[in-house]
Short mmCIF file of C-alpha atoms and ligand atoms in Angstrom, two decimals:
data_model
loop_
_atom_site.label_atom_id
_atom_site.label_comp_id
_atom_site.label_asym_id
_atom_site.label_seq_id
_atom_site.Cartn_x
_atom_site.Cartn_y
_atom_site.Cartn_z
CA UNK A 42 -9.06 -25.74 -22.71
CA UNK A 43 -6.49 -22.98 -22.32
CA UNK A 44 -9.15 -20.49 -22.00
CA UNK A 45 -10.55 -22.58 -18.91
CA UNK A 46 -10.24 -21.01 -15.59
CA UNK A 47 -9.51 -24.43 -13.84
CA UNK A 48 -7.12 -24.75 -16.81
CA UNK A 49 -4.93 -21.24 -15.98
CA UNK A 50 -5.62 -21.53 -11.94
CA UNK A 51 -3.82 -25.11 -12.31
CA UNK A 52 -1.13 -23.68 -13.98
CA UNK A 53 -0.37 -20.65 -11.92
CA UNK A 54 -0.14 -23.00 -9.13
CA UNK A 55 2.15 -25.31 -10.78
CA UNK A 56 4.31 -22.49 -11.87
CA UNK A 57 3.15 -18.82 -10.93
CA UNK A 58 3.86 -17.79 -13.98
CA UNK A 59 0.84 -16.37 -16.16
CA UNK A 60 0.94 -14.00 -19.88
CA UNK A 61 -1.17 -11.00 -20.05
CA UNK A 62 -4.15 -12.68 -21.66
CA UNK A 63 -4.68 -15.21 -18.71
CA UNK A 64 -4.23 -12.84 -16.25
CA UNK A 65 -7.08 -10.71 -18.37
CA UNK A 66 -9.04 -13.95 -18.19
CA UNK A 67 -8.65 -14.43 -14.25
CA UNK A 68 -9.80 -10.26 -13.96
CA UNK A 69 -13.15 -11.24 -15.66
CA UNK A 70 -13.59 -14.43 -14.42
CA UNK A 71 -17.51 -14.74 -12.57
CA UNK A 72 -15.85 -17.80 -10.40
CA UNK A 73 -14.00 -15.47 -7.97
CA UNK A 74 -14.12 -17.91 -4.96
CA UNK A 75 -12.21 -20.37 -6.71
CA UNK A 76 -9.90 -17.77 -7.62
CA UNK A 77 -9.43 -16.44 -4.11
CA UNK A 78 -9.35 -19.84 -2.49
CA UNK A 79 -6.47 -20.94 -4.66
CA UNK A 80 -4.51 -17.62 -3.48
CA UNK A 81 -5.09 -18.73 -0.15
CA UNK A 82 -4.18 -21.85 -0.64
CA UNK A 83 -0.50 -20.68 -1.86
CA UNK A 84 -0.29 -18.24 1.05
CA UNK A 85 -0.22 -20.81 3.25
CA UNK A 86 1.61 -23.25 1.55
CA UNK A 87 4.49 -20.20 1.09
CA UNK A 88 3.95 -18.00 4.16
CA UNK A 89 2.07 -20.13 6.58
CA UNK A 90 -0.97 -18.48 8.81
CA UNK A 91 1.33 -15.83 10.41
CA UNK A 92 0.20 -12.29 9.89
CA UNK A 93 2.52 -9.39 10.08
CA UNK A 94 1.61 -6.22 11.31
CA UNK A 95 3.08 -2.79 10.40
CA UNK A 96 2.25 0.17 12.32
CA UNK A 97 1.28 3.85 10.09
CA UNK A 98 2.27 6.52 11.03
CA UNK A 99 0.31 9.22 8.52
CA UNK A 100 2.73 12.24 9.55
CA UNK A 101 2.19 14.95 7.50
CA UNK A 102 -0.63 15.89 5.81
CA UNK A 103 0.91 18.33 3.69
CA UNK A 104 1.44 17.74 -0.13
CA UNK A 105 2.88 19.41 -3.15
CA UNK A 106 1.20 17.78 -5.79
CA UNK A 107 -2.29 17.57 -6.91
CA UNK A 108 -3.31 13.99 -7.90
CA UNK A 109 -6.64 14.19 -8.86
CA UNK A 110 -7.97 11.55 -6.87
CA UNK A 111 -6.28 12.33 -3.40
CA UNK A 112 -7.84 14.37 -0.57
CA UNK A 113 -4.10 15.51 0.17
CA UNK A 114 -3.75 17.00 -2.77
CA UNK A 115 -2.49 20.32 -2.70
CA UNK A 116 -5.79 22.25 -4.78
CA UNK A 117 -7.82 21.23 -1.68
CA UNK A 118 -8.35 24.43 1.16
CA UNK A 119 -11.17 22.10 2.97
CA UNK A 120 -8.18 20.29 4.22
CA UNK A 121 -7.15 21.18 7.75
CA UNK A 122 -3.17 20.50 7.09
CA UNK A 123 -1.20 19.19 9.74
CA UNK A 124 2.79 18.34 10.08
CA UNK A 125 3.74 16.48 13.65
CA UNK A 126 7.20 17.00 15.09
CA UNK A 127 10.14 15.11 14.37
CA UNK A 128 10.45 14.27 18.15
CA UNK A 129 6.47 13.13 18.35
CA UNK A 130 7.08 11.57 15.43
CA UNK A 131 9.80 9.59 17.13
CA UNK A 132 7.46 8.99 20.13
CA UNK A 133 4.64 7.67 18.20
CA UNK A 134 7.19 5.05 17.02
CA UNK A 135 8.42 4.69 20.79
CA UNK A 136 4.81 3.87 21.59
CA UNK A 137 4.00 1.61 18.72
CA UNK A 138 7.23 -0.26 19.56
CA UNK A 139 5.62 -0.84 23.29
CA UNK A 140 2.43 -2.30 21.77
CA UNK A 141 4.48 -4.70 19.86
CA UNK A 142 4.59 -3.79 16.98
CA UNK A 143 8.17 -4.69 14.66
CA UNK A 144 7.88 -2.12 11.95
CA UNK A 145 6.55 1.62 11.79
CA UNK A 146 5.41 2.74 8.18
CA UNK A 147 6.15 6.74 7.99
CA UNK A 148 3.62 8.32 5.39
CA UNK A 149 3.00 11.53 4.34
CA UNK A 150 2.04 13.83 1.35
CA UNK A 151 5.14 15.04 -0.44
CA UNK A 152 6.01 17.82 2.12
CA UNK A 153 9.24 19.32 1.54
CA UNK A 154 9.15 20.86 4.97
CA UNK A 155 10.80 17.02 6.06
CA UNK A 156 14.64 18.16 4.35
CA UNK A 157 17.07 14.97 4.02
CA UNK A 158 18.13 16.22 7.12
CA UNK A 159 15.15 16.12 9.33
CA UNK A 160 14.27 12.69 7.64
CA UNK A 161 17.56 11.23 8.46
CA UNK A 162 17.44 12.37 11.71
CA UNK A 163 13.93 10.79 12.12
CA UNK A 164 15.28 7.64 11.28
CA UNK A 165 18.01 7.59 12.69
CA UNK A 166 16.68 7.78 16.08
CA UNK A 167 13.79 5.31 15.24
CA UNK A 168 16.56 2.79 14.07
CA UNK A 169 18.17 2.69 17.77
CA UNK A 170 14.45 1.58 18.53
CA UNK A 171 15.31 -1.77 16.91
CA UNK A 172 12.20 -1.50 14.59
CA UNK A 173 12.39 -1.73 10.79
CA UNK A 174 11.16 1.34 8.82
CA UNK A 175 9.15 1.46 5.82
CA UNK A 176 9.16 5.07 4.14
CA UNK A 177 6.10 5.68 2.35
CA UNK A 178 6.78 9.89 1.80
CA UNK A 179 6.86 10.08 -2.41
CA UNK A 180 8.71 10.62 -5.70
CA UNK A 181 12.54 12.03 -4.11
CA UNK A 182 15.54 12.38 -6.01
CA UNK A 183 18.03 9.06 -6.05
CA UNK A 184 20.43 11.03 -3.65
CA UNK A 185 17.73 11.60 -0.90
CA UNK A 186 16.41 7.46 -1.40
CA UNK A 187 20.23 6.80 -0.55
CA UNK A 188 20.35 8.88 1.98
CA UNK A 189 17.76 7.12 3.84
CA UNK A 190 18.68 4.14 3.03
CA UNK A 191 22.14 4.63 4.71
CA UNK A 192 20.15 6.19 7.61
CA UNK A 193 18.51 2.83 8.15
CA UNK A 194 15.43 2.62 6.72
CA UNK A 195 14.69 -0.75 5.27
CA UNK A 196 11.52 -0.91 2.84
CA UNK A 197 10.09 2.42 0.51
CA UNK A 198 6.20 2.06 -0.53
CA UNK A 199 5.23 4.32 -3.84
CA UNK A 200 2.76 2.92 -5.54
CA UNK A 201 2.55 3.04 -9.65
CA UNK A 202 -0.99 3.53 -9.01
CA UNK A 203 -1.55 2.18 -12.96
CA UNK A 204 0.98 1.79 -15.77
CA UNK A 205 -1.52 2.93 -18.41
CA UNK A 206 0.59 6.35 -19.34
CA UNK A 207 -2.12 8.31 -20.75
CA UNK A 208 -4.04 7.69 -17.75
CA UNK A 209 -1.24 8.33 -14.88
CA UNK A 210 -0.41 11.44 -16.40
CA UNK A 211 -4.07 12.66 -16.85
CA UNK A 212 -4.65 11.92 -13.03
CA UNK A 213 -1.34 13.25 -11.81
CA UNK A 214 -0.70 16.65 -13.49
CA UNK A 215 2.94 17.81 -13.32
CA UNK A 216 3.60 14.49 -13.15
CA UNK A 217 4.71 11.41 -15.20
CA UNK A 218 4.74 7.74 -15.48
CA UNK A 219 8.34 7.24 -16.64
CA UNK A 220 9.90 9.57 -13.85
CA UNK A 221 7.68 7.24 -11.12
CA UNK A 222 8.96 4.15 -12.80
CA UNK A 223 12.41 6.18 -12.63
CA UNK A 224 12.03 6.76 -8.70
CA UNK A 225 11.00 2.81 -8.63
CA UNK A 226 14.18 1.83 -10.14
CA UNK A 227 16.04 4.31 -8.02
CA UNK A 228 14.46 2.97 -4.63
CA UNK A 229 15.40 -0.36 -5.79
CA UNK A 230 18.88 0.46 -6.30
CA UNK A 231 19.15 2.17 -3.39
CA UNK A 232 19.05 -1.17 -1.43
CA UNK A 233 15.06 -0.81 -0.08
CA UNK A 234 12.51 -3.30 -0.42
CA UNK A 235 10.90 -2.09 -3.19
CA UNK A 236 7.07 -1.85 -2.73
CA UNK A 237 4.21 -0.58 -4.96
CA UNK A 238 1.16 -1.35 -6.00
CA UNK A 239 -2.10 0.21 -7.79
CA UNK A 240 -5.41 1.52 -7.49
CA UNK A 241 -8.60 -0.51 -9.04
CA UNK A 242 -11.53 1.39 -10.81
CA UNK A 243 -9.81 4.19 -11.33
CA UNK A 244 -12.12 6.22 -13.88
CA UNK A 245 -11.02 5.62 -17.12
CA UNK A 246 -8.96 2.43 -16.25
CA UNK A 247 -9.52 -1.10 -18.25
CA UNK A 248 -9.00 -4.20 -17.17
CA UNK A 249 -6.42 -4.66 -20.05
CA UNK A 250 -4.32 -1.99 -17.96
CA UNK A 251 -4.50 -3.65 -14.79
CA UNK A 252 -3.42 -7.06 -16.06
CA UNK A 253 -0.49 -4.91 -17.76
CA UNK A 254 -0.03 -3.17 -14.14
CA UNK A 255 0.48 -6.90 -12.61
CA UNK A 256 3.00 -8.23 -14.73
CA UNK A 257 4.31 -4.47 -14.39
CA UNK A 258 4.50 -5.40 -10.49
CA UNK A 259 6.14 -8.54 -11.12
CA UNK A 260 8.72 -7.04 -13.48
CA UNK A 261 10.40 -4.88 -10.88
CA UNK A 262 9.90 -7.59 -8.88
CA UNK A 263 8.02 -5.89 -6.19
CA UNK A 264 8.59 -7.19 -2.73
CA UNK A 265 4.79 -6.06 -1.61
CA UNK A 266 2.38 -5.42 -3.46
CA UNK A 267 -0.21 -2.76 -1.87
CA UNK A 268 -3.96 -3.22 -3.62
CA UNK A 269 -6.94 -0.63 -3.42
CA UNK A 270 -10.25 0.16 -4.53
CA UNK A 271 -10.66 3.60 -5.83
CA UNK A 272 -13.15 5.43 -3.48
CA UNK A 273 -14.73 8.90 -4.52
CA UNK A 274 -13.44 11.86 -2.84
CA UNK A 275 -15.84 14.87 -3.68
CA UNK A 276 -13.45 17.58 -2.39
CA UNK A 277 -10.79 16.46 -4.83
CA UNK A 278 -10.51 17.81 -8.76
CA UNK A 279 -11.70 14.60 -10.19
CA UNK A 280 -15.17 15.34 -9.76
CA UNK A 281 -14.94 17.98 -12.43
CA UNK A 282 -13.86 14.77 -14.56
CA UNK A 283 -16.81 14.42 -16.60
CA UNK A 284 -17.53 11.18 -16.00
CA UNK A 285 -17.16 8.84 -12.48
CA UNK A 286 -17.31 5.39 -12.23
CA UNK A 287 -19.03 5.06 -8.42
CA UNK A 288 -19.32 1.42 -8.70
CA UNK A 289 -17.63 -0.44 -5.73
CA UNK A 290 -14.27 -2.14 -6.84
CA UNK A 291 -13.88 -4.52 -3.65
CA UNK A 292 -14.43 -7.76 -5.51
CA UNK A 293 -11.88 -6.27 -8.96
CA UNK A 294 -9.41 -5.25 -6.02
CA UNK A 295 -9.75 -8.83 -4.29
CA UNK A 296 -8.92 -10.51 -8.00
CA UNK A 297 -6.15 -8.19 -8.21
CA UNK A 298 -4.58 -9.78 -5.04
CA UNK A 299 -5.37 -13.09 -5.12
CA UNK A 300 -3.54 -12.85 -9.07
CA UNK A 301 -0.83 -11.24 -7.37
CA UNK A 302 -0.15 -13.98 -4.70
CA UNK A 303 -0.41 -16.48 -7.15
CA UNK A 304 2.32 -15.17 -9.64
CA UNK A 305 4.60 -14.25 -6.52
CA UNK A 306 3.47 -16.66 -3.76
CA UNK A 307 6.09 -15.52 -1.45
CA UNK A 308 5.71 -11.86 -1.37
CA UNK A 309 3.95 -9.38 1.22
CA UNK A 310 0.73 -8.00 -0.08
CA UNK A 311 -1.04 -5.97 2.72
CA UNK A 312 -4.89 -6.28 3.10
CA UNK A 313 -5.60 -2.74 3.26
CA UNK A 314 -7.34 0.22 5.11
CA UNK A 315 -9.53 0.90 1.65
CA UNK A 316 -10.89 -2.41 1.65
CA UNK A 317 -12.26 -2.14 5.45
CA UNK A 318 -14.08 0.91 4.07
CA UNK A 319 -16.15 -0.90 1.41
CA UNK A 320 -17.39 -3.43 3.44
CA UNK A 321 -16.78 -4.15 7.34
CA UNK A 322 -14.88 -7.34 6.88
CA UNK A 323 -12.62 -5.95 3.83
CA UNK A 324 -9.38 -6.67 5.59
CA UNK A 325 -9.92 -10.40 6.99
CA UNK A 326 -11.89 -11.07 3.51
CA UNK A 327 -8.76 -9.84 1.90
CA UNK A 328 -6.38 -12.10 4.41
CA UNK A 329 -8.15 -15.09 3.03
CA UNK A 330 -7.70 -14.37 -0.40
CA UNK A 331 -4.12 -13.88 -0.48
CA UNK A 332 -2.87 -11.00 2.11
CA UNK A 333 -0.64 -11.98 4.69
CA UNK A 334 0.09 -8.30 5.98
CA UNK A 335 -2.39 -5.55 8.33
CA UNK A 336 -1.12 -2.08 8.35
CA UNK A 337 -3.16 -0.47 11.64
CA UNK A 338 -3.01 3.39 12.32
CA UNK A 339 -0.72 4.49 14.86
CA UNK A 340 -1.59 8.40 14.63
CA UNK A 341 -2.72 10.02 17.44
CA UNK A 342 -6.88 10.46 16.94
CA UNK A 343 -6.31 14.00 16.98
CA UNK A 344 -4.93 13.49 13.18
CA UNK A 345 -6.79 10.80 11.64
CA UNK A 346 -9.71 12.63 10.81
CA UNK A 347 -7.46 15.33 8.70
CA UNK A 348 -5.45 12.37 7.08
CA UNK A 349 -8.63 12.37 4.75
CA UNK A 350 -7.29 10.82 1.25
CA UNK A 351 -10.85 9.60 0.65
CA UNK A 352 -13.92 9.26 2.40
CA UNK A 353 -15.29 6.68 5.29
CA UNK A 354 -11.66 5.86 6.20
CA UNK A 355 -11.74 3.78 9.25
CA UNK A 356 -10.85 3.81 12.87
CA UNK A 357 -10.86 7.35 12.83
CA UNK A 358 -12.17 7.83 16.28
CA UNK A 359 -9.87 5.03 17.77
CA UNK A 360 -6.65 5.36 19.58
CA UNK A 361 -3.71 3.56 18.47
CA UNK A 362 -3.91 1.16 21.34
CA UNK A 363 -7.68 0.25 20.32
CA UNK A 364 -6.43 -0.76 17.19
CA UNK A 365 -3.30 -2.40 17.67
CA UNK A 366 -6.17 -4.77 20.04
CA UNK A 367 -9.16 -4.45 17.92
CA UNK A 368 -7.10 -6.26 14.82
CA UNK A 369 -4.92 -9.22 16.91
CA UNK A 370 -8.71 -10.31 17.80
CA UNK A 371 -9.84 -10.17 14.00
CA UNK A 372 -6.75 -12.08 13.30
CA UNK A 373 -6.85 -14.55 15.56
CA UNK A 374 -11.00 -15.11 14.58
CA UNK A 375 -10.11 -16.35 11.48
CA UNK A 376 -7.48 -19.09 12.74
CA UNK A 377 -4.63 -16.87 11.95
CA UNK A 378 -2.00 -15.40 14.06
CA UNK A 379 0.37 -12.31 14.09
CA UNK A 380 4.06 -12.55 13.59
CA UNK A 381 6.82 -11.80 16.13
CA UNK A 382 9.84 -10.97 13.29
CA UNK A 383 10.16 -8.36 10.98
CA UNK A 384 8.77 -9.63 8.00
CA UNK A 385 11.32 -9.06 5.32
CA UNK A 386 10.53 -10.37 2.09
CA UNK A 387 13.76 -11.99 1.60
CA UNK A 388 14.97 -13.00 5.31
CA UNK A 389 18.83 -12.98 4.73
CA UNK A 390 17.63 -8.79 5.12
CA UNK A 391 16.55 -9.25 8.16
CA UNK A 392 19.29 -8.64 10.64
N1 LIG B 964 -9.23 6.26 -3.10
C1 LIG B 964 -8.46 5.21 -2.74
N2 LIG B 964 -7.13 5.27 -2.60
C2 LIG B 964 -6.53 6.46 -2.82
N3 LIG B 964 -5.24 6.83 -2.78
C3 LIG B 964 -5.16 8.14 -3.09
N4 LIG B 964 -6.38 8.63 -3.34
C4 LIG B 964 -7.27 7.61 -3.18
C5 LIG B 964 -8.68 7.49 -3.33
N5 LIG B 964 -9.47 8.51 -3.66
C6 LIG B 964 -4.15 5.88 -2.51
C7 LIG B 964 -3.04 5.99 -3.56
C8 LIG B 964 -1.82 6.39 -2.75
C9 LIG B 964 -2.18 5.88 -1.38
C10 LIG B 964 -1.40 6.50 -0.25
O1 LIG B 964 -3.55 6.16 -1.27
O2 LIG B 964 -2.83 4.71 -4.15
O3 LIG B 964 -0.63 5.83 -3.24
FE1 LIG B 965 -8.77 0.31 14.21
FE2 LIG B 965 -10.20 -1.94 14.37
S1 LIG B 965 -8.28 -1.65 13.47
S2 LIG B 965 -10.66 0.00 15.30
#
């Protein structure tokens, strides 16, 4: 009985609280549409049918590091690198602002060329905008996470990518899992929203990790949780790995979600770009399994195509205006609509 699916879906919904094992259960489970229904179901019992959209801004291609797995990563010469101007920076958030959107997502590689200064300059001047900020720029030291903070920025996205240490610091050389759980802390005490999340099918990952990388997620407690398949990159160092899983993880990544929205019903988990790229309806598939969040590319076209973390990323002919209209008519397709507040996790943040 306790090993029944109905059995550990009825009690996550009763109290979204699951051990290890049942979550490990739920990962391998064949019935994934009763799964994913149930996540939907406590979406909109929690969160309703709004959608909220946050507009990315992939500034800086630049990055010191050399994750395996990442097309940024600094090994790679076939990248064409790229860094745009603090004031264009500013004006692509001027423009997303007059296509409605309430929050600009600032990504980059770890480029250093962006001092505390520059950054807090950057924000500073988007904050007058009245938009919220999400930061999405890396492992910094606790001093520069308060410093942008203070600046105005309201949510920081670094994902764990997976809590399995051997792994993370296999993938991430020069890097480690306890100084990323570190900055994690640090961004949380900083005052952010603290969000994270993982990669699925990473080579060499279990399942037994990832259901030890959700209850990671909920530990923090994470107020978003970004999911997404692992997709090949062939110009990156991991294809001297000897061995690569190709399979497509969209289904694994859809579990990892809907477990996710069951265990925090109330949190934002974004339905993201990496889904879209293994199948065409990735991102409204993932809004009806638990997602509740789009986050549409704002960079000029002239970027996209050299913001290349892995391959077949999407929209990257499109201008930012196609795609702030191309997604309000997905949304709205499947009965769902897009939000006109800020989407803070916990709305007492919000003004
Ligand atoms: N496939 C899918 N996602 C990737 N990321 C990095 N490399 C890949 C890849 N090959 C994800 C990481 C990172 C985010 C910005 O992109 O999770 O945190
Ligand atoms: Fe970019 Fe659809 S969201 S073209």
């Amino acid at each position: 009985m306790k090993n029944n699916i109905n059995y550990i879906l009825q009690k996550s919904i009763n109290s979204h609280n699951l051990d290890e094992k049942e979550i490990l259960l739920l990962l391998k489970t064949k019935s994934i549409k009763k799964l994913t229904s149930s996540a939907d179901m406590i979406r909109k019992k929690y969160l309703g049918d709004e959608v909220h959209l946050r507009a990315l801004i992939e500034f800086s291609n630049y990055c010191k590091q050399n994750c395996l797995y990442c097309g940024l990563q600094k090994t790679n010469l076939k990248l064409d690198r790229y860094r745009i101007k603090e004031q264009d920076i500013i004006n692509l958030a001027k423009q997303a602002k007059n296509y409605g959107y309430k929050t600009v997502v600032l990504q980059s590689g770890e480029d250093p060329y962006y001092t505390i200064k520059k950054m807090v300059y950057i924000i500073s001047e988007i904050k007058k905008l009245d938009l919220a900020i999400t930061l999405s720029i890396g492992e910094k030291t606790f001093n520069e996470y308060k410093s942008y903070r203070q600046a105005g920025a309201d949510r920081y996205l670094l994902r764990i990518e997976t809590t399995d240490e051997k792994l993370y610091n296999k993938l991430n050389p020069g890097m480690n899992l306890k100084n990323r759980m570190q900055c994690l802390e640090n961004i949380k005490k900083s005052g952010f929203e603290v969000g994270s999340g993982i990669m699925v099918g990473l080579p060499g990952q279990t399942l037994e990790s990832i259901a030890k990388d959700i209850i990671y997620l909920k530990s923090i407690p994470v107020a978003m949780a970004g999911i997404g398949p692992f997709i090949y990159n062939p110009d990156t160092s991991i294809s001297h790995l000897e061995k690569i899983n190709k399979n497509n993880h969209f289904d694994l990544s859809l579990k990892v979600m809907a477990i996710l929205r069951l265990i925090m019903p109330d949190i934002n988990i974004p339905a993201t770009t990496a889904m879209e790229t293994l199948n065409h309806n990735g991102r409204l598939i993932a809004l009806q399994s638990g997602a509740n969040v789009v986050m549409p590319n704002a960079t000029e076209t002239i970027y996209r195509k050299k913001y290349e973390i892995y391959p077949g990323k999407i929209c990257l002919n499109d201008s930012p205006e196609h795609c702030r209209t191309c997604i309000e008519s997905k949304i709205k397709s499947i009965g769902r609509f897009i939000s006109k507040s800020k989407g803070f996790h916990n709305s007492n943040v919000a003004i």
